[in-house]
Short mmCIF file of C-alpha atoms and ligand atoms in Angstrom, two decimals:
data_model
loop_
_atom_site.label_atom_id
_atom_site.label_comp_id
_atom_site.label_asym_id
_atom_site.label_seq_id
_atom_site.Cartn_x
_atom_site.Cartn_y
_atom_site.Cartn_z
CA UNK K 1470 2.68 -178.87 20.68
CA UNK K 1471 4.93 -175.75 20.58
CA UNK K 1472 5.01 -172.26 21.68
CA UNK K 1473 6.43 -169.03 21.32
CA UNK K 1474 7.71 -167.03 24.25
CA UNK K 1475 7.21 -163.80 22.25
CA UNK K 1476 8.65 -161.76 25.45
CA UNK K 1477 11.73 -162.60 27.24
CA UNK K 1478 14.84 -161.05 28.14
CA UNK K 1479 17.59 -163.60 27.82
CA UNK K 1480 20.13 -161.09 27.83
CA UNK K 1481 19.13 -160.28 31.84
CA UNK K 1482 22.13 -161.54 33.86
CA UNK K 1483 19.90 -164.10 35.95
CA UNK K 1484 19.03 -166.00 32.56
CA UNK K 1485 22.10 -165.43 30.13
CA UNK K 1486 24.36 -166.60 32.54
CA UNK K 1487 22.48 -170.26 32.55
CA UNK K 1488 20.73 -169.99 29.00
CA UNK K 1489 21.93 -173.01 27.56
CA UNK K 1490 20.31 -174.62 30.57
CA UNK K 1491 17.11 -172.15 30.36
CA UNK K 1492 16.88 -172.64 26.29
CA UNK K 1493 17.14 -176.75 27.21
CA UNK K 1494 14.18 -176.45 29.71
CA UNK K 1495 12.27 -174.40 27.62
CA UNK K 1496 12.05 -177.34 24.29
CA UNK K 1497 11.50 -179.89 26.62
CA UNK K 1498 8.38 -177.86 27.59
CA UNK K 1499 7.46 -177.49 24.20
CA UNK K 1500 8.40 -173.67 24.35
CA UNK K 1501 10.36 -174.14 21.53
CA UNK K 1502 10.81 -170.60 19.87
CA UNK K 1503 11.62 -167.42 21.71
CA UNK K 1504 11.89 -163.14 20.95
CA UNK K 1505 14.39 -161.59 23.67
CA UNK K 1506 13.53 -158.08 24.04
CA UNK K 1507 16.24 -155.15 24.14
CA UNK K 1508 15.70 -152.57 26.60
CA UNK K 1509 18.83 -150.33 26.09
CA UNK K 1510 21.52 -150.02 23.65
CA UNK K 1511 23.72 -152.83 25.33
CA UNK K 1512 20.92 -155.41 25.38
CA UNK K 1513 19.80 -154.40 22.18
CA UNK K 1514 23.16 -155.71 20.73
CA UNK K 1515 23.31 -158.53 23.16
CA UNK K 1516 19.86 -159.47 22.39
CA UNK K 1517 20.94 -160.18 18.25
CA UNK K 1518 24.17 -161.54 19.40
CA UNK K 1519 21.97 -164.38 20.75
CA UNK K 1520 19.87 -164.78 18.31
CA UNK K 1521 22.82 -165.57 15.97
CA UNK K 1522 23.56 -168.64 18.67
CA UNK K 1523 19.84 -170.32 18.86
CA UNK K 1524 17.67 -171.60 15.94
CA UNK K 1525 14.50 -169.99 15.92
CA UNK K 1526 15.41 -167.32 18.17
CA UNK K 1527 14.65 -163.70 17.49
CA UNK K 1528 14.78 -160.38 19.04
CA UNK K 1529 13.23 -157.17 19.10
CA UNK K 1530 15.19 -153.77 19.91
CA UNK K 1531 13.76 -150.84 21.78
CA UNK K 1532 14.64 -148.83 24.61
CA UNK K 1533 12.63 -149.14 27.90
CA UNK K 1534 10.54 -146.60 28.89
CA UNK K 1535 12.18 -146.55 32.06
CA UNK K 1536 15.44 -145.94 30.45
CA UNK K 1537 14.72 -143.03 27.81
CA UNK K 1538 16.08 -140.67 29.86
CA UNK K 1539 19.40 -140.80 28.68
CA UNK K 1540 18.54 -141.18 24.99
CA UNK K 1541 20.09 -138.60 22.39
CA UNK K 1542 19.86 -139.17 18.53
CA UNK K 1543 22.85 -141.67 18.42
CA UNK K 1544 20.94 -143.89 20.04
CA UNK K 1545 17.73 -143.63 17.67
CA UNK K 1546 20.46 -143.82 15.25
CA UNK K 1547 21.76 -147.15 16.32
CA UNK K 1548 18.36 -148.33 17.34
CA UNK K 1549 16.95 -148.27 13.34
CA UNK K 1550 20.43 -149.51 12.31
CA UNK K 1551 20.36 -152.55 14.78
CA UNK K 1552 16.16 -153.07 13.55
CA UNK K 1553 17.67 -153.61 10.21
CA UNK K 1554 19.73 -157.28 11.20
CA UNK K 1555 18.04 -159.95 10.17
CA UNK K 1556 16.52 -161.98 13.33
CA UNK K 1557 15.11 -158.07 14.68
CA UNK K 1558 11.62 -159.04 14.20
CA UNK K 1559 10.17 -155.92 16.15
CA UNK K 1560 10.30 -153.02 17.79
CA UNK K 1561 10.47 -152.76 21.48
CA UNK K 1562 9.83 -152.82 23.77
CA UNK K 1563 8.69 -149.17 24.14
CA UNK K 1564 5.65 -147.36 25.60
CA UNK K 1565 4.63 -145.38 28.72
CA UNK K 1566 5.42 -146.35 32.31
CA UNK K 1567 3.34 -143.71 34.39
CA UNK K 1568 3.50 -146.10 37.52
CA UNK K 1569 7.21 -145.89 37.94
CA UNK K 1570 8.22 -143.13 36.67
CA UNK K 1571 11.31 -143.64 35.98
CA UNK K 1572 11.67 -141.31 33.08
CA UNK K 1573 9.96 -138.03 32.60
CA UNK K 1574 6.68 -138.32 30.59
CA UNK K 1575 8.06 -135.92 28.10
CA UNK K 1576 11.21 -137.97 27.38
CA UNK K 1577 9.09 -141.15 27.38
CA UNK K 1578 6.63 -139.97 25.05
CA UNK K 1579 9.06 -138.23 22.85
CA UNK K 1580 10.86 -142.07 22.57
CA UNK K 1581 7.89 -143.63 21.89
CA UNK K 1582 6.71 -141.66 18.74
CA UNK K 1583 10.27 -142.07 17.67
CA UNK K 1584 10.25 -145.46 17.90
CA UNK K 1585 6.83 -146.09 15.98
CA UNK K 1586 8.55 -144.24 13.14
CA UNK K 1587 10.94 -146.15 12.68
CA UNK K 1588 8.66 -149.14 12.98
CA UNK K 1589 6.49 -147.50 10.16
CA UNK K 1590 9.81 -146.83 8.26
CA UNK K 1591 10.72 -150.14 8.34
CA UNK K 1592 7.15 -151.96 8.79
CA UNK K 1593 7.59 -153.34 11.68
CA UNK K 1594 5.52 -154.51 14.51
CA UNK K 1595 5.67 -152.55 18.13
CA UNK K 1596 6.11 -154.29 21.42
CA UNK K 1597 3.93 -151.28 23.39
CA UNK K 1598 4.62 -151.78 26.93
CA UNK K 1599 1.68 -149.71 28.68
CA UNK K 1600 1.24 -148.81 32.71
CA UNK K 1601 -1.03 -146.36 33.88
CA UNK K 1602 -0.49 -144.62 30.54
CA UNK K 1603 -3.62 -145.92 28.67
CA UNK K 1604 -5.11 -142.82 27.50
CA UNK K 1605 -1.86 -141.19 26.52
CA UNK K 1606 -0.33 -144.16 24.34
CA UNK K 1607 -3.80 -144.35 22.74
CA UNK K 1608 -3.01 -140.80 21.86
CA UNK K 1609 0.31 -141.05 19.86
CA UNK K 1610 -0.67 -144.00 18.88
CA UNK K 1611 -3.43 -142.87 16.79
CA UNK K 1612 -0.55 -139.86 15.73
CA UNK K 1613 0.43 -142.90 13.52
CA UNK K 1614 -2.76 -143.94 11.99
CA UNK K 1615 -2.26 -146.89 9.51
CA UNK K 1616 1.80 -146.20 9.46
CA UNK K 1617 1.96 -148.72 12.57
CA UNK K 1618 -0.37 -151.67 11.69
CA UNK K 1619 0.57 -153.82 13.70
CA UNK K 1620 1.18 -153.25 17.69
CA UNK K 1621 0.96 -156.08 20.93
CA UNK K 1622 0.31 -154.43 24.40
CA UNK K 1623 2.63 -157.07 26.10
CA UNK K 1624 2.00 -158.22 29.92
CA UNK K 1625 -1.61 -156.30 29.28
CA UNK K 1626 -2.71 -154.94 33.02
CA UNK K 1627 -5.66 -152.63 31.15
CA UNK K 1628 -9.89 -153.09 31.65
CA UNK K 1629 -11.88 -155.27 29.72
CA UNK K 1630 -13.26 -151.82 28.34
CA UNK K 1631 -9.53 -150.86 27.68
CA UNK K 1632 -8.70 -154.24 25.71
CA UNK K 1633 -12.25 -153.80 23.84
CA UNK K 1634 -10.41 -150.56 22.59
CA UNK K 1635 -7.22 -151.98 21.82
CA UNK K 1636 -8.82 -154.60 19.91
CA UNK K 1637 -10.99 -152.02 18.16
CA UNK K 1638 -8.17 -150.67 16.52
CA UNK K 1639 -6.66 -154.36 15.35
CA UNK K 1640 -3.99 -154.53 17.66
CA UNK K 1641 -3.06 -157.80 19.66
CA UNK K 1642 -3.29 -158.69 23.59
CA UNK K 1643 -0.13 -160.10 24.90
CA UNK K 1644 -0.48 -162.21 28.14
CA UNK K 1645 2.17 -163.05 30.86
CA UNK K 1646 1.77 -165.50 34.09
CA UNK K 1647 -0.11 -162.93 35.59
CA UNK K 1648 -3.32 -164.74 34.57
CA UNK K 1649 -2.32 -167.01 36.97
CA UNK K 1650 -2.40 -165.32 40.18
CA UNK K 1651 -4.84 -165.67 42.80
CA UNK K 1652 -5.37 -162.07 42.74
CA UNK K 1653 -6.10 -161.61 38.57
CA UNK K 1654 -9.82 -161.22 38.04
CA UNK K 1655 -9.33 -158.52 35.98
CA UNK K 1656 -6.83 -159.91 33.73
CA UNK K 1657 -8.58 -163.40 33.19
CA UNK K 1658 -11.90 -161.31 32.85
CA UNK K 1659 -9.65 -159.10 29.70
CA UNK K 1660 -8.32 -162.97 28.43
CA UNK K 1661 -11.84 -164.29 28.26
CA UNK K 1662 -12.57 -161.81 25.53
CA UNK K 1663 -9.64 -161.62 23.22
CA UNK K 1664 -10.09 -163.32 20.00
CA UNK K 1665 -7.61 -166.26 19.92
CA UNK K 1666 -6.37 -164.13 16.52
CA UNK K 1667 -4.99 -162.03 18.54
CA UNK K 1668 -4.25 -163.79 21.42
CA UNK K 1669 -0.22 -163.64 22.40
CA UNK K 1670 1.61 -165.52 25.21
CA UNK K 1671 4.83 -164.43 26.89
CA UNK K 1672 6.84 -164.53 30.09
CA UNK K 1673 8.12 -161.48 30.75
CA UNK K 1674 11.09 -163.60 32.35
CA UNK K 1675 12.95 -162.95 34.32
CA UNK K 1676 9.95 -161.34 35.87
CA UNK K 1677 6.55 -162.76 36.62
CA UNK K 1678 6.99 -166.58 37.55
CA UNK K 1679 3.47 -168.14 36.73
CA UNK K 1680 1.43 -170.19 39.21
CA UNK K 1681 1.93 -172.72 40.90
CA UNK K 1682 5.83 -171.71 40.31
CA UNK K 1683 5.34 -168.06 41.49
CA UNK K 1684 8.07 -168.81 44.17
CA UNK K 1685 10.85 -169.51 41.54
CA UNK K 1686 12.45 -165.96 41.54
CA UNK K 1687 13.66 -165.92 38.38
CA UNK K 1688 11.32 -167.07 35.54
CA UNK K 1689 12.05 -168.85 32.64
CA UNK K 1690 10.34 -169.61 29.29
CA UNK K 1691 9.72 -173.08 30.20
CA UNK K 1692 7.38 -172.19 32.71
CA UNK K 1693 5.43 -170.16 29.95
CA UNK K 1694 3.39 -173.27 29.68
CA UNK K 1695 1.63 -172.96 32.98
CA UNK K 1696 0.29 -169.53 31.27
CA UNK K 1697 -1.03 -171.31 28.27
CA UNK K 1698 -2.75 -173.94 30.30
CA UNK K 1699 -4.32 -171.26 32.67
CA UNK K 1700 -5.68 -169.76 29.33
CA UNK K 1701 -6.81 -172.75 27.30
CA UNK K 1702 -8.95 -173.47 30.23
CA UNK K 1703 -10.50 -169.98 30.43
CA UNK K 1704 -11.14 -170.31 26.61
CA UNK K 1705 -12.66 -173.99 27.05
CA UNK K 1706 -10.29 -175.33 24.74
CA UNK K 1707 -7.86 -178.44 24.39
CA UNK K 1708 -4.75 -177.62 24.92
CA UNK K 1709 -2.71 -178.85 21.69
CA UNK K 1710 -5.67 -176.71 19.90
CA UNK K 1711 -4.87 -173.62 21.82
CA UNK K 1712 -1.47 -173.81 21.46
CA UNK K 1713 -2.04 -174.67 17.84
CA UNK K 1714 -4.04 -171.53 17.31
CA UNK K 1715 -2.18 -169.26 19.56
CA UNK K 1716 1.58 -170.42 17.66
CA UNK K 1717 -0.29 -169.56 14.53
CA UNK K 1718 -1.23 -165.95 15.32
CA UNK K 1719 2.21 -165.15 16.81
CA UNK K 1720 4.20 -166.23 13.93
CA UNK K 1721 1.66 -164.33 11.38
CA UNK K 1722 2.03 -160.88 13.68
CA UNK K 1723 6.08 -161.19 13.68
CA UNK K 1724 6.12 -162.77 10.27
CA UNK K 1725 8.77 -165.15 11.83
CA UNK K 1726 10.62 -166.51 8.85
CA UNK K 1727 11.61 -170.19 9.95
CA UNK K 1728 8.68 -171.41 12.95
CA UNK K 1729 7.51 -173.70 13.19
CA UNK K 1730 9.57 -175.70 11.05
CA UNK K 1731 6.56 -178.13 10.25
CA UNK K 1732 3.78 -176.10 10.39
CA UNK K 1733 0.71 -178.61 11.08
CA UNK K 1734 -2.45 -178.51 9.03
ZN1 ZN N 526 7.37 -154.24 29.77
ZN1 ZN N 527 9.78 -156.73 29.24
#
């Protein structure tokens, strides 16, 4: 059985300052590839210089919603420049973050189109982080038509009528331990009807510590793997077959070049 945390951020000071620790814990879980996201222009570089350290590690470079801001074309520059290296796998994360706000829409959604051009430019997939911006990244997503083919919502916190859009339009449903909590009716409710084809799993770490572990502050991709279990069991399935299934969709969306090493039957 192995997994793919296809959202982390490694380069976060909590986990890159124990990660040969955290990438240890993670294969003995059987999380056994990983994608550490960029968020800015320093993690973006940090985020390859890892990936040059780990086998099957990859990254994806983007800047945050929260963070674009204090973008000018240099960085858009250096963003399609970095997307060119050869463990970027994506773009991201990027999006619309409408609950925070810690950008102003305009510069957000200015970012965003910017960044799905380059991923169309250099046929990428899109890490789309969405909150309380459903309508509007719909919007310029659509801008895009069949340039951006292929896009996750990661850490989805949408409807089961939002998701039945999302999936409308071919794009993939990422999951985080949020399915987990107590309080996650909705999101279990969305999980129950993604196809397992476009089913992704992730941690969000340092953020978002699954059940039972939600008291460990700082999350960590091993714990990913009280996420999948939460989900085989709202899909019915075994667990190896889930994970099977679920490995096999995430390394056909990021085209990973190396995982898993054996690929099973
Ligand atoms: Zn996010
Ligand atoms: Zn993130």
């Amino acid at each position: 059985m192995e997994l793919i945390d296809t959202h982390c951020h490694l380069t976060f000071d909590d986990l890159a300052k124990d990660i040969d620790g955290v990438i240890e814990r993670s294969r003995q879980a059987g999380v056994t590839a990983w994608l550490t996201v960029g968020t800015d222009p320093q993690h973006n570089r940090k985020a390859i210089e890892l990936t040059n350290k780990f086998e099957n590690m990859y990254a994806a470079v983007g800047i945050h919603p929260h963070d674009t801001k204090d973008i000018d074309a240099e960085t858009i520059t250096e963003l399609k420049k970095l997307a060119q290296s050869e463990k970027v796998v994506a773009i991201g994360e990027t999006g619309l973050d409408f609950h925070y706000d810690f950008s102003p829409h305009q510069d957000q959604k200015r970012a965003f189109a910017q960044h799905l051009q380059i991923a169309a430019q250099l046929n990428l997939p899109v890490i789309v982080h969405c909150r309380e911006s459903f309508d509007v990244t719909m919007e310029i997503l659509e801008q895009f038509g069949t340039d951006v083919k292929k896009v996750v919502f990661h850490c989805f916190g949408g409807s089961a009528e939002q998701a039945k859009i999302v999936l409308d339009k071919g794009f993939h449903i990422s999951f985080t331990g949020v399915v987990t909590f107590k309080n996650a009716e909705k999101t279990r409710a969305v999980a129950k009807i993604v196809p397992l084809d476009r089913l992704i799993l992730e941690t969000d770490c340092p953020y978002m510590s699954p059940e039972p572990m939600r008291k460990q502050k700082i999350n960590e991709p091993a714990l990913m793997i009280h996420t999948a279990r939460r989900l085989a069991e709202l899909k019915e399935m075994d667990f190896t077959d889930f994970a099977k299934a679920v490995t096999a969709t995430t390394n056909a969306f990021f085209n990973l070049p190396s995982y898993p090493l054996n690929p099973t039957p």
